[in-house]
Short mmCIF file of C-alpha atoms in Angstrom, two decimals:
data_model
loop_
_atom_site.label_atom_id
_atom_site.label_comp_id
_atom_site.label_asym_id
_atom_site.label_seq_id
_atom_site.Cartn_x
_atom_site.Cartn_y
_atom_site.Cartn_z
CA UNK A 619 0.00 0.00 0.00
CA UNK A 620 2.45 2.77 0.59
CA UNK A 621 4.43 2.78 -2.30
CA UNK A 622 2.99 1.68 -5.54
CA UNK A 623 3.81 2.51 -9.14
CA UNK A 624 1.66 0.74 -11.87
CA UNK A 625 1.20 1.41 -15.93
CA UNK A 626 -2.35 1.60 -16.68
CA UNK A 627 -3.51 1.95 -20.49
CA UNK A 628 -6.59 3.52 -20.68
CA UNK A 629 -8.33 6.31 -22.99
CA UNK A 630 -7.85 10.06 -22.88
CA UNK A 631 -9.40 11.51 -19.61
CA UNK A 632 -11.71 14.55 -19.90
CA UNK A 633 -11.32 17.98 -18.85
CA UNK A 634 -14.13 19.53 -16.86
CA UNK A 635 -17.70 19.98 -19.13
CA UNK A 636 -18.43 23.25 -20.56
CA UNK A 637 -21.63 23.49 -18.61
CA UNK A 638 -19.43 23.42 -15.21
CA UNK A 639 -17.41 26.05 -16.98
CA UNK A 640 -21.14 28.43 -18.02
CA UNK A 641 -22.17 28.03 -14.19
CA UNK A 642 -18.72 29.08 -13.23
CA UNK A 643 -18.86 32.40 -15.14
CA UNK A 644 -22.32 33.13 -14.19
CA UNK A 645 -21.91 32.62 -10.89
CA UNK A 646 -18.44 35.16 -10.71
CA UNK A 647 -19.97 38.33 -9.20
CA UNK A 648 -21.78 36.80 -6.59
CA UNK A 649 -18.30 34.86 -5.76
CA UNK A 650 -16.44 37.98 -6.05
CA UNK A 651 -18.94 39.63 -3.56
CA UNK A 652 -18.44 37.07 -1.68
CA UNK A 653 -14.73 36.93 -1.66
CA UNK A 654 -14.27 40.65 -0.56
CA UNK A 655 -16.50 40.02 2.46
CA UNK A 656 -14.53 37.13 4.02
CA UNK A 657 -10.79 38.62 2.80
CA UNK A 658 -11.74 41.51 5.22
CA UNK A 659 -12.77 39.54 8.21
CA UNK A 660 -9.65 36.50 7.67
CA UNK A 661 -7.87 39.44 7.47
CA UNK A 662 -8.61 41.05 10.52
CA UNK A 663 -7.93 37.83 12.19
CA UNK A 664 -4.99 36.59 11.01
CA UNK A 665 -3.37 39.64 11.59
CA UNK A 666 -3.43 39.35 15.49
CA UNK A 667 -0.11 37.69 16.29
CA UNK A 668 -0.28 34.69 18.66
CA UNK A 669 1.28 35.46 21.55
CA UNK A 670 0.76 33.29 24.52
CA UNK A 671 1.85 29.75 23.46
CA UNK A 672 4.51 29.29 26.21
CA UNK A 673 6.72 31.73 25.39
CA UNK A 674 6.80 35.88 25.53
CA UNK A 675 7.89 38.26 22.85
CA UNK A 676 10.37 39.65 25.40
CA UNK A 677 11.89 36.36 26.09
CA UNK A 678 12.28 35.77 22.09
CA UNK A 679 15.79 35.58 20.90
CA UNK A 680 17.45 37.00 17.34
CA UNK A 681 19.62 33.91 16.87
CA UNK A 682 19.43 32.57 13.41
CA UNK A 683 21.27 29.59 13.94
CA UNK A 684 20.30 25.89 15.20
CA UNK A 685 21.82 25.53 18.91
CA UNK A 686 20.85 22.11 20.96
CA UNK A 687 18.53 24.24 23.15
CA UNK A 688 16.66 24.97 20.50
CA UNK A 689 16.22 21.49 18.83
CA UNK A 690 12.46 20.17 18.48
CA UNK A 691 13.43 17.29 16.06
CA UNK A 692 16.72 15.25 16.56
CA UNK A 693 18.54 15.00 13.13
CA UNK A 694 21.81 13.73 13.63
CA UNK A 695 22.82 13.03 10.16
CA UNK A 696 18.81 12.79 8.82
CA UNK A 697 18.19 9.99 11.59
CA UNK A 698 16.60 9.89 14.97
CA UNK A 699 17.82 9.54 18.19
CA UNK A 700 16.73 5.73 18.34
CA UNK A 701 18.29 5.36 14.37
CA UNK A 702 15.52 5.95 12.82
CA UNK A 703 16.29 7.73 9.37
CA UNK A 704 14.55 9.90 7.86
CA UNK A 705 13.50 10.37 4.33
CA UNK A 706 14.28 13.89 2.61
CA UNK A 707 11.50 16.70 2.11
CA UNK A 708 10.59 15.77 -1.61
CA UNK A 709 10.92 11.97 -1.07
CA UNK A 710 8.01 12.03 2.17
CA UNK A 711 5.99 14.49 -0.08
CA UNK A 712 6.33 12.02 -3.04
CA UNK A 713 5.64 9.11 -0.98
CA UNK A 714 2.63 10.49 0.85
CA UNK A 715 1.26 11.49 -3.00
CA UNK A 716 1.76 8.80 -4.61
CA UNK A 717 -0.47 6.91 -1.32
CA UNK A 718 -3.12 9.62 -1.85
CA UNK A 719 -3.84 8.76 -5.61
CA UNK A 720 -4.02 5.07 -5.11
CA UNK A 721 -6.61 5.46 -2.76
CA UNK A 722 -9.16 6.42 -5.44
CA UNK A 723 -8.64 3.56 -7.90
CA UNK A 724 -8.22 0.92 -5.26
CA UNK A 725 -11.61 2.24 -3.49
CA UNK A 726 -13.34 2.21 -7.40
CA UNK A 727 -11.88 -1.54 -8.06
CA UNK A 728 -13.09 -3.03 -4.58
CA UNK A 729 -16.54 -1.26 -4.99
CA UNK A 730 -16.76 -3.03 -8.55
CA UNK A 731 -15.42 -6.18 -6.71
CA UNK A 732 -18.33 -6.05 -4.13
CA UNK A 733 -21.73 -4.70 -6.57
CA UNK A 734 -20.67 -6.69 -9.54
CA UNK A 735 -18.55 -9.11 -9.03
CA UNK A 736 -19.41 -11.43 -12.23
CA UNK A 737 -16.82 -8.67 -13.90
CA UNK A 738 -14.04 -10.71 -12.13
CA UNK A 739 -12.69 -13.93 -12.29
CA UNK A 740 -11.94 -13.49 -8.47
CA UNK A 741 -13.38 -10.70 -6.70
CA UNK A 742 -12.50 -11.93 -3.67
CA UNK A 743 -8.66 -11.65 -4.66
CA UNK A 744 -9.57 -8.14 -5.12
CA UNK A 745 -11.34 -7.56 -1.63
CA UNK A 746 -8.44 -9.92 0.16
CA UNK A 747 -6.86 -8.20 3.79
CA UNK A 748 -3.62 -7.96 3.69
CA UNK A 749 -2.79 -8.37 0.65
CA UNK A 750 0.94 -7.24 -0.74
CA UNK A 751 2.08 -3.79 -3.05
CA UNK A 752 2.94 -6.03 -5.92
CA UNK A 753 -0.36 -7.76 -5.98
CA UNK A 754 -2.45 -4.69 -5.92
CA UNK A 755 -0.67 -3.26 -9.05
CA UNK A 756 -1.43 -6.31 -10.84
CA UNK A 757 -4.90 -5.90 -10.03
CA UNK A 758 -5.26 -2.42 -11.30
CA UNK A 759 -3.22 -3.28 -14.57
CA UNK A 760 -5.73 -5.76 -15.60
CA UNK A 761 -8.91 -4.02 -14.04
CA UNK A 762 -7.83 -0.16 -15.85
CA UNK A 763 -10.17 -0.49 -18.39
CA UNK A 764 -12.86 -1.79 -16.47
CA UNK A 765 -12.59 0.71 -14.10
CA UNK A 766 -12.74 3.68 -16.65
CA UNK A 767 -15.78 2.09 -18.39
CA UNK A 768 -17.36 1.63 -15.19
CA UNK A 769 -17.31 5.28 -14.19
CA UNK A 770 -20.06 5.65 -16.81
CA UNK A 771 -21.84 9.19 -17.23
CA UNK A 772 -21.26 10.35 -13.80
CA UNK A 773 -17.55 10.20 -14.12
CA UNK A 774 -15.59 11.40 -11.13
CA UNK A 775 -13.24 14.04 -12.40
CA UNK A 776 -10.93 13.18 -9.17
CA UNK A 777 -10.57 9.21 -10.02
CA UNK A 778 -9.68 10.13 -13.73
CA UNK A 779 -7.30 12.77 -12.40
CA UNK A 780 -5.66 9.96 -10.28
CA UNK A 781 -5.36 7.65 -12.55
CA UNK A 782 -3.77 10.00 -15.32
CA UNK A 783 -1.30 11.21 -12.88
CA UNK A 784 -0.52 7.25 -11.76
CA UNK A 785 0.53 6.82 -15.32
CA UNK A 786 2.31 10.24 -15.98
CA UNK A 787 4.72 9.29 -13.05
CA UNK A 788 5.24 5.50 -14.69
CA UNK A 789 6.20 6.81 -17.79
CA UNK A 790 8.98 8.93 -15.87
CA UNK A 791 10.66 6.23 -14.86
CA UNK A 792 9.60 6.43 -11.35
CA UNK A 793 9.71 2.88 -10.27
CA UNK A 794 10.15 1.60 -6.79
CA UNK A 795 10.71 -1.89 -4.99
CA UNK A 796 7.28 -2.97 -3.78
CA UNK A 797 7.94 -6.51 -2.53
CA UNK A 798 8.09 -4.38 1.41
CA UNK A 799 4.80 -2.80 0.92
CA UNK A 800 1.62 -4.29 2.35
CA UNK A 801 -1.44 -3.09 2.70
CA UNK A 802 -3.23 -4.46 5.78
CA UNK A 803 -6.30 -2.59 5.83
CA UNK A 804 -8.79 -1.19 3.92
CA UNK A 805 -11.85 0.44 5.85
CA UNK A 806 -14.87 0.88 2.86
CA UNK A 807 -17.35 -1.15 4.22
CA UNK A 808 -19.91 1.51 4.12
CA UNK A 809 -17.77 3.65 1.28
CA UNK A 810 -21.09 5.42 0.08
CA UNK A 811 -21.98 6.98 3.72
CA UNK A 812 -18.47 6.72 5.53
CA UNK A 813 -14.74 8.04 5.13
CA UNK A 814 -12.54 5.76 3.22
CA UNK A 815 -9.26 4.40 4.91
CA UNK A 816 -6.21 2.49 4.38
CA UNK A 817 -3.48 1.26 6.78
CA UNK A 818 -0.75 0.13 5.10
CA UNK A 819 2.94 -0.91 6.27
CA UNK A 820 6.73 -0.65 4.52
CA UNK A 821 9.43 -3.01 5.81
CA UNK A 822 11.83 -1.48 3.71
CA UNK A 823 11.14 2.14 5.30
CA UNK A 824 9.96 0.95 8.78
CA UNK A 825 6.59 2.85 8.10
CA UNK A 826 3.08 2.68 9.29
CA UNK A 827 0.67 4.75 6.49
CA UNK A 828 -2.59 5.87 7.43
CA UNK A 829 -4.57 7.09 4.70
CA UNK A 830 -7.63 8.98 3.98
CA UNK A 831 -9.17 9.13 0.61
CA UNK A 832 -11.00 12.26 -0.91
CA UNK A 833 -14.27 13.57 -1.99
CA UNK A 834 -15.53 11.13 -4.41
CA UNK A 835 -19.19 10.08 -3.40
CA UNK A 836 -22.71 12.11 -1.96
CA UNK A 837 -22.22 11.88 1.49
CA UNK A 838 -18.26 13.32 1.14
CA UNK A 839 -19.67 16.54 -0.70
CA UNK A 840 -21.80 17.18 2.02
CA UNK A 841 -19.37 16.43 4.77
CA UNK A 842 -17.47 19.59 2.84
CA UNK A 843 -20.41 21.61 2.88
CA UNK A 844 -20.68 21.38 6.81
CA UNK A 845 -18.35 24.26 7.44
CA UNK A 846 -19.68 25.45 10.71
CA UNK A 847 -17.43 25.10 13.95
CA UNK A 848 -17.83 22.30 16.20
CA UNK A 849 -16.12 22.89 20.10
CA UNK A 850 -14.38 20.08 21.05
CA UNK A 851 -11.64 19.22 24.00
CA UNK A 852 -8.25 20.05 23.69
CA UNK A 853 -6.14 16.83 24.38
CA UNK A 854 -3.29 19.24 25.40
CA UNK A 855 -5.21 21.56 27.86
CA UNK A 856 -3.87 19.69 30.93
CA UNK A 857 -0.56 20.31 29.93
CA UNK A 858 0.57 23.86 30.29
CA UNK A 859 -1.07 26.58 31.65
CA UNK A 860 -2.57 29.21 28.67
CA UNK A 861 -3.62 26.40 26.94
CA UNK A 862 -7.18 26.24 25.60
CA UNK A 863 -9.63 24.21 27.35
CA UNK A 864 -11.42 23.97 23.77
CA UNK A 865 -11.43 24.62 20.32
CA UNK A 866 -13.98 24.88 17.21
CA UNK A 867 -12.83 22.28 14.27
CA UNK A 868 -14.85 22.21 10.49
CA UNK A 869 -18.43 20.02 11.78
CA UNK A 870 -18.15 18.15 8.58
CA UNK A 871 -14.69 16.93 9.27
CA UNK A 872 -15.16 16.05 12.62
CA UNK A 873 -18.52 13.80 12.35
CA UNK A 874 -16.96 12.04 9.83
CA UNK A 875 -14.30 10.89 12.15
CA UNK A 876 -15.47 10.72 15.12
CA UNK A 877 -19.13 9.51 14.20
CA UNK A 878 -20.54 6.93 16.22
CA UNK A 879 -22.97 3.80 14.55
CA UNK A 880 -24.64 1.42 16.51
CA UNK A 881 -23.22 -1.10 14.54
CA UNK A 882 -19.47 -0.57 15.21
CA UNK A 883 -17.52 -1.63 17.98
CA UNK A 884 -18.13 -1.01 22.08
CA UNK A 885 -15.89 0.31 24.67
CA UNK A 886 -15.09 -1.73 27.65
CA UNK A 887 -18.18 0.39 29.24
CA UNK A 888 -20.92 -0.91 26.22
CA UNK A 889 -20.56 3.02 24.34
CA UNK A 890 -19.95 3.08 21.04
CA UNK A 891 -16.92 3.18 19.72
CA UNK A 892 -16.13 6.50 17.06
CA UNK A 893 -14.38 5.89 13.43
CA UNK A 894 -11.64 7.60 14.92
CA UNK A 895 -10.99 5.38 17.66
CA UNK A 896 -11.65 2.06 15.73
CA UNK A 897 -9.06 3.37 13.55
CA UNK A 898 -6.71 3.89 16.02
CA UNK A 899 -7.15 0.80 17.44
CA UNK A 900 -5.77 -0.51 14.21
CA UNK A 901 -2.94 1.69 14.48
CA UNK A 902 -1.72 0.83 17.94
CA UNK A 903 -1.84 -2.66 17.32
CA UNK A 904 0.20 -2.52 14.14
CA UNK A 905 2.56 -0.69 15.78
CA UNK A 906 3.21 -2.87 18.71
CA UNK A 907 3.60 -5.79 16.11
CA UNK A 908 6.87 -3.50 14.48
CA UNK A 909 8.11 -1.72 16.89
CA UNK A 910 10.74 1.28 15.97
CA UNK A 911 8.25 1.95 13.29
CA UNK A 912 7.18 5.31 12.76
CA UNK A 913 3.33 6.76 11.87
CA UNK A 914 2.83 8.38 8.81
CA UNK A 915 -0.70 9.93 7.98
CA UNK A 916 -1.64 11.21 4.74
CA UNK A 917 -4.92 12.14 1.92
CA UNK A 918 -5.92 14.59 -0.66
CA UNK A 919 -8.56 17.11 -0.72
CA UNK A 920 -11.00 15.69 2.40
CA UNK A 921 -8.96 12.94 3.23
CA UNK A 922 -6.11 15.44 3.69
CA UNK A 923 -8.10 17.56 6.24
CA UNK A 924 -9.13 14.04 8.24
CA UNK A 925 -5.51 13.22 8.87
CA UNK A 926 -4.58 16.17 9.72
CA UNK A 927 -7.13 15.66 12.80
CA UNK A 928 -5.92 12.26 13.09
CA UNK A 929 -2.59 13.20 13.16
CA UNK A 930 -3.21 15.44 15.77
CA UNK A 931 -5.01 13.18 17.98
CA UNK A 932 -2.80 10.70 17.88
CA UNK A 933 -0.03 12.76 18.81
CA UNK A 934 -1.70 12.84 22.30
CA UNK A 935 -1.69 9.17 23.19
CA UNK A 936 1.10 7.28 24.60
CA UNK A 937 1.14 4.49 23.05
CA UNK A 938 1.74 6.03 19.64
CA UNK A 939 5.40 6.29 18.33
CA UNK A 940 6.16 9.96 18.54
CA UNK A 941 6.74 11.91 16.33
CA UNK A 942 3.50 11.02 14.22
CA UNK A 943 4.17 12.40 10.57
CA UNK A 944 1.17 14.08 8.74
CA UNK A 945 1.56 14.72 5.20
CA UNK A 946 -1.40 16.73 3.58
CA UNK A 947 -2.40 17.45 0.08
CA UNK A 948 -4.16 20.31 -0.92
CA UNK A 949 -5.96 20.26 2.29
CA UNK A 950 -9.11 22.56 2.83
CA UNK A 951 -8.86 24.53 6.50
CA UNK A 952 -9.87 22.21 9.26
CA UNK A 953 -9.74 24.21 12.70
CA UNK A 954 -10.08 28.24 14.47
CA UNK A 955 -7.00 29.59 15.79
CA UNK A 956 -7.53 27.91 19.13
CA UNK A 957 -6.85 24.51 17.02
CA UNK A 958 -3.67 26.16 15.59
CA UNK A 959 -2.05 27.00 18.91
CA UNK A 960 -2.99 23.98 20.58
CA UNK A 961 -1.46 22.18 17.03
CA UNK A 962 1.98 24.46 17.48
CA UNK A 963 2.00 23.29 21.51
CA UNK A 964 2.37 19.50 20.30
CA UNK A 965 4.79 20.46 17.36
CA UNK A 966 7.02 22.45 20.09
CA UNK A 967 7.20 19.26 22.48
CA UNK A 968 8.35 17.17 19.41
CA UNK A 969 5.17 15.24 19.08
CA UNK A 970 4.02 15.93 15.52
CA UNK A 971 5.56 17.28 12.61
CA UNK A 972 3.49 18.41 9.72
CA UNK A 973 3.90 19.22 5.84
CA UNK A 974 0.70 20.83 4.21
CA UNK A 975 1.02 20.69 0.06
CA UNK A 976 -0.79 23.43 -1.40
CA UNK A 977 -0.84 24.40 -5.19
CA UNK A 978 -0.86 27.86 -5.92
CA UNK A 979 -4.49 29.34 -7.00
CA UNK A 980 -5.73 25.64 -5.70
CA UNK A 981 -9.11 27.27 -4.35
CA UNK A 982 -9.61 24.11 -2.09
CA UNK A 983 -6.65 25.09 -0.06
CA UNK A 984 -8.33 28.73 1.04
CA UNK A 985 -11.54 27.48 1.99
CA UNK A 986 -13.66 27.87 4.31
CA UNK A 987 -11.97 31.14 5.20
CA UNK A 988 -14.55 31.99 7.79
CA UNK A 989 -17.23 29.73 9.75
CA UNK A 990 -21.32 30.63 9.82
CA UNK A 991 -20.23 32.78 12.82
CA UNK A 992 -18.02 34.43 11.07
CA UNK A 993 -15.02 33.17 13.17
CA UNK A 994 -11.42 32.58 10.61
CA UNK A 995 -10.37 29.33 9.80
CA UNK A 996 -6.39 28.65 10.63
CA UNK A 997 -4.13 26.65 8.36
CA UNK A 998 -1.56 24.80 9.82
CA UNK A 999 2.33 23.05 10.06
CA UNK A 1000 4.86 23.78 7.58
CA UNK A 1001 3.39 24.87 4.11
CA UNK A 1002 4.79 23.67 1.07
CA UNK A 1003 3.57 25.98 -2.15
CA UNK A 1004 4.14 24.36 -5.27
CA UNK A 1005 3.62 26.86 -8.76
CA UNK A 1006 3.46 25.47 -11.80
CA UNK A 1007 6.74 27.79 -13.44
CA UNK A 1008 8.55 29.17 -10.17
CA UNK A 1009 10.18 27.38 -7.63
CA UNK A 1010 8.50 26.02 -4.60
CA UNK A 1011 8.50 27.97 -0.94
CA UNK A 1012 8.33 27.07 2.13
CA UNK A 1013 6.71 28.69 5.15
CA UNK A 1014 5.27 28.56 8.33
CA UNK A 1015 2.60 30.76 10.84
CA UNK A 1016 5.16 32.12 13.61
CA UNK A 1017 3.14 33.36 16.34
CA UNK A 1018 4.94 37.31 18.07
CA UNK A 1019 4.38 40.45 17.19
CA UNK A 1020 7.20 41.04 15.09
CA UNK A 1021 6.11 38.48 12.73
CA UNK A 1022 2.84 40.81 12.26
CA UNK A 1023 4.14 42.17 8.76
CA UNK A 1024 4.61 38.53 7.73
CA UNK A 1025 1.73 37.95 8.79
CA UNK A 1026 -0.03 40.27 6.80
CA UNK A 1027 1.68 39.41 3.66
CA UNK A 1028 0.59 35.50 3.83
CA UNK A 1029 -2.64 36.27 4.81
CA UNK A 1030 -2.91 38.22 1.36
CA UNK A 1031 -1.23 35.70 -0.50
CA UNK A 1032 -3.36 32.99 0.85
CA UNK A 1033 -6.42 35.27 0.02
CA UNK A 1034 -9.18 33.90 -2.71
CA UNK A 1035 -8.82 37.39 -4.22
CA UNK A 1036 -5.13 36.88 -5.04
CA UNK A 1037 -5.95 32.96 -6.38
CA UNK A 1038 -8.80 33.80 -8.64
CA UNK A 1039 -8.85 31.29 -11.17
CA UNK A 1040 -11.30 29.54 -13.50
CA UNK A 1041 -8.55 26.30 -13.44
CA UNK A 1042 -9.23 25.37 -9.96
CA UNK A 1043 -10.81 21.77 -10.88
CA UNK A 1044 -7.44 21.23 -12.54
CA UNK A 1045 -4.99 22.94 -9.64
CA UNK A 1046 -6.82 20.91 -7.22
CA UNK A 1047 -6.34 17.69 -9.04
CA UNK A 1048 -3.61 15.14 -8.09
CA UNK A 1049 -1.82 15.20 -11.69
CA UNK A 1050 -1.34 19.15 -11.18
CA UNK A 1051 0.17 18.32 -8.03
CA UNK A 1052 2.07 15.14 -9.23
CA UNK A 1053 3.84 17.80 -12.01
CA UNK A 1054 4.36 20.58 -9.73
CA UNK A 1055 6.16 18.34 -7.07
CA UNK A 1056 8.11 16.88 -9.92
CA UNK A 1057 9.28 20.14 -11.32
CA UNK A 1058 10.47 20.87 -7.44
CA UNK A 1059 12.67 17.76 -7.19
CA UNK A 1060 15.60 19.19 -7.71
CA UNK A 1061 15.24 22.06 -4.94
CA UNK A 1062 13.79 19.89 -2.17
CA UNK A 1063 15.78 16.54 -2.48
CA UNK A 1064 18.26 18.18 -0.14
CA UNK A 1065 15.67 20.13 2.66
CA UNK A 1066 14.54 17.96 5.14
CA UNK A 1067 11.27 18.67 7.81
CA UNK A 1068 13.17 18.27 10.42
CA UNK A 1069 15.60 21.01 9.79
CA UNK A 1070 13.16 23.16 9.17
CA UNK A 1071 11.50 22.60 12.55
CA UNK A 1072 15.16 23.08 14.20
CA UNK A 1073 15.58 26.31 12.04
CA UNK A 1074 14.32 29.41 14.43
CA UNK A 1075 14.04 31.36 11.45
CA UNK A 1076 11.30 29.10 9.80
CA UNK A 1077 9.49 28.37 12.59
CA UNK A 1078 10.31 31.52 14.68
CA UNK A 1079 9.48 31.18 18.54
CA UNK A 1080 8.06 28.02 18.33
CA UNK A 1081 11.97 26.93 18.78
CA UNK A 1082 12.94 28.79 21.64
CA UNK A 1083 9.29 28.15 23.48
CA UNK A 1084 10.44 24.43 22.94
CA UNK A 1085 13.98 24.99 24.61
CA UNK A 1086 12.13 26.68 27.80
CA UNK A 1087 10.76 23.78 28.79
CA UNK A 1088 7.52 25.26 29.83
CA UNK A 1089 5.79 24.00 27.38
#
């Protein structure tokens, strides 16, 4: 599961219908109207520097340099301090990709596999649990076709996209060993009115991969739609004082992984277990079965928003290897500032470390900029901006008033008004992403996330809060 290359032949995919294009243009004033209202009020908001996570803009120093005070991430030579070694920038952002576009064919072929499954001489090899890398790119060789024909009128731009980007990075030359890869779990038992999951190990990487597959069906589009705030606990708020007791997180996100059905699992107490916690469950015993193994959570589009709350939670439990890894792509806002600072208090104590992959002028990325009470979304970790003919940059949200200019300048840069674009299907798609990444190789083979999280003038204060040791 977490490393696959395959060749798929298959026809031309189509671009996005001229009637989604009409209803585009004649929908562009209201949009704009739109846009200027909630630029004003994300503005006003993200211009208030952060200043009470731990640490005091009088106690912040003007250092520039990595000391071993100010460490968050061990990288002796690019490994841990128990040997673990880790992978550079553009190799975890091609792995987690490359995870994020099989979901959608692998979820299409098993749903075939279960409806119809006179279409296969044995659907059950296609439904099998665990079932190896290798095998799994067999089974989508021989299956391309059917899936494409399959997908019928109502063809789901996203899947296509997938698939042509699976076979753009084939014909690069971009193969991999797969023999290590396994994937051990794949939760679509209810694909139609449920997220869509995958665990997945790599022997050859030590790696656990947890991931969440996009919007594809009804129920995932509405999920989307859901963007009020929903208060929930913060698993940190024990832990230092200043803390927040709660914070608001996107409702549509948050039912969807932490809904409870009568029909899943009990606690010990007879309540009913949430997705999230089934998953988990999963997770924890993987993990004790390969120990030393790190946790690795990744998606596109909705699935990147759900791990990025399933990153987060994890981080909190102890039985969890730390640091838990979240790689998102082109991830929609999930959480108020609240969430933010609570998500920069676990990054300071080393126990998450986070990579967001946004395209430039990928609309999905800057929405929604403001909740139904008119309270600003946050984005959050390390961001990774990818443009289709200028190198990539990297930045992060540093909290302190003298990062108030910066701030100002992302929060206009990350505005809808400065991304207006009538290409947003196609920036939002995994084979715009796939090129972008590609054409960034060169510049990010040598950066790695951990650096960046040791480097005080990426991540600002969040460095020196971390050396304190009051957080």
């Amino acid at each position: 599961h977490t490393h696959i290359r395959l060749i798929i032949n298959r026809s031309s995919i189509s671009s996005m219908s001229s009637i989604t294009k009409l209803c585009c243009f004649n929908k562009t004033f209201l949009f704009v109207v739109l846009l200027l209202l909630g630029f004003v009020a994300t503005f006003g908001a993200s211009s208030v520097p952060n200043t009470n996570n731990g640490i005091t803009e009088e106690d912040a120093t003007t250092t520039t340099t990595t000391t071993a005070e100010t460490i968050l991430f061990p990288n002796n030579n690019n490994k841990d301090n128990d040997g673990y070694e880790w992978p550079s920038l553009y190799d975890e952002a091609d792995d987690m990709l490359d995870n994020s576009m099989l979901m959608y064919p692998v979820a299409q072929l098993r749903k075939l596999a279960r409806t119809d499954p006179t279409k296969f001489d044995d659907p059950e090899a296609v439904l099998k649990e665990p079932i190896t890398a290798s095998e799994i790119l067999v089974l989508l060789e021989e299956n391309s076709q059917l899936i494409d024909e399959t997908l019928g009128e109502e063809k789901s731009n996203v899947v296509e996209d997938a698939i042509e980007a699976i076979v753009q990075r084939q014909k690069k030359g971009k193969n991999h060993t797969l023999s290590k890869a396994t994937l051990l779990q794949f939760g679509d038992d209810n694909a139609q009115e449920e997220l869509v999951y995958a665990i997945g190990i790599d022997r050859t990487k030590k790696r656990i991969t947890v991931c969440f597959r996009g919007s594809t069906t009804k129920q995932d589009f509405i999920q989307d739609a859901k963007v009020w705030l929903t208060e929930t606990e913060n698993p940190y708020y024990s832990y230092q004082k200043g803390q927040p007791k709660n914070f608001g997180l996107h409702t549509g996100f948050y039912d969807y992984l932490f809904y409870e059905d009568e029909k899943e699992e009990k606690r010990d107490d007879g309540t009913i277990k949430s997705k999230y916690e089934i998953i988990l469950d999963q997770v924890v015993n993987v993990a004790k079965e390969y120990p030393g193994y790190k946790l690795y959570v990744t998606g596109h589009s909705l699935g990147a928003a759900l791990s990025s709350l399933f990153a987060f939670q994890a981080s909190a439990r102890d039985d969890i290897p730390k640091p838990v890894t979240c790689v998102s792509i082109a991830s929609p806002y999930v959480g108020d500032g609240r969430f933010r600072k609570a998500f920069q208090f676990a990054e300071s104590l080393g126990r998450i470390r986070y990579l967001r992959i946004a395209n430039k002028r990928d609309i999905v990325t800057l929405v929604p900029f403001l909740s139904l009470k008119f309270r600003a979304y946050k984005h959050l970790g390390v961001e990774l901006k990818l443009y289709k003919e200028k190198p990539s940059l990297l930045a992060y949200t540093k909290f302190g008033a003298r990062y108030l200019m910066n701030a100002m300048k992302r929060t206009w840069s990350n505005s809808l008004l400065n991304n207006l674009t009538y290409r947003y299907l196609n920036n939002h798609g995994c084979k715009e992403y796939n090129e972008r990444l590609d054409n960034a190789k060169s510049q990010l083979e040598g950066v790695y996330l951990n650096d960046l999280y040791n480097d005080p003038k990426m991540v600002g204060l969040l460095s020196k809060a971390a050396a304190k040791k009051e957080l």
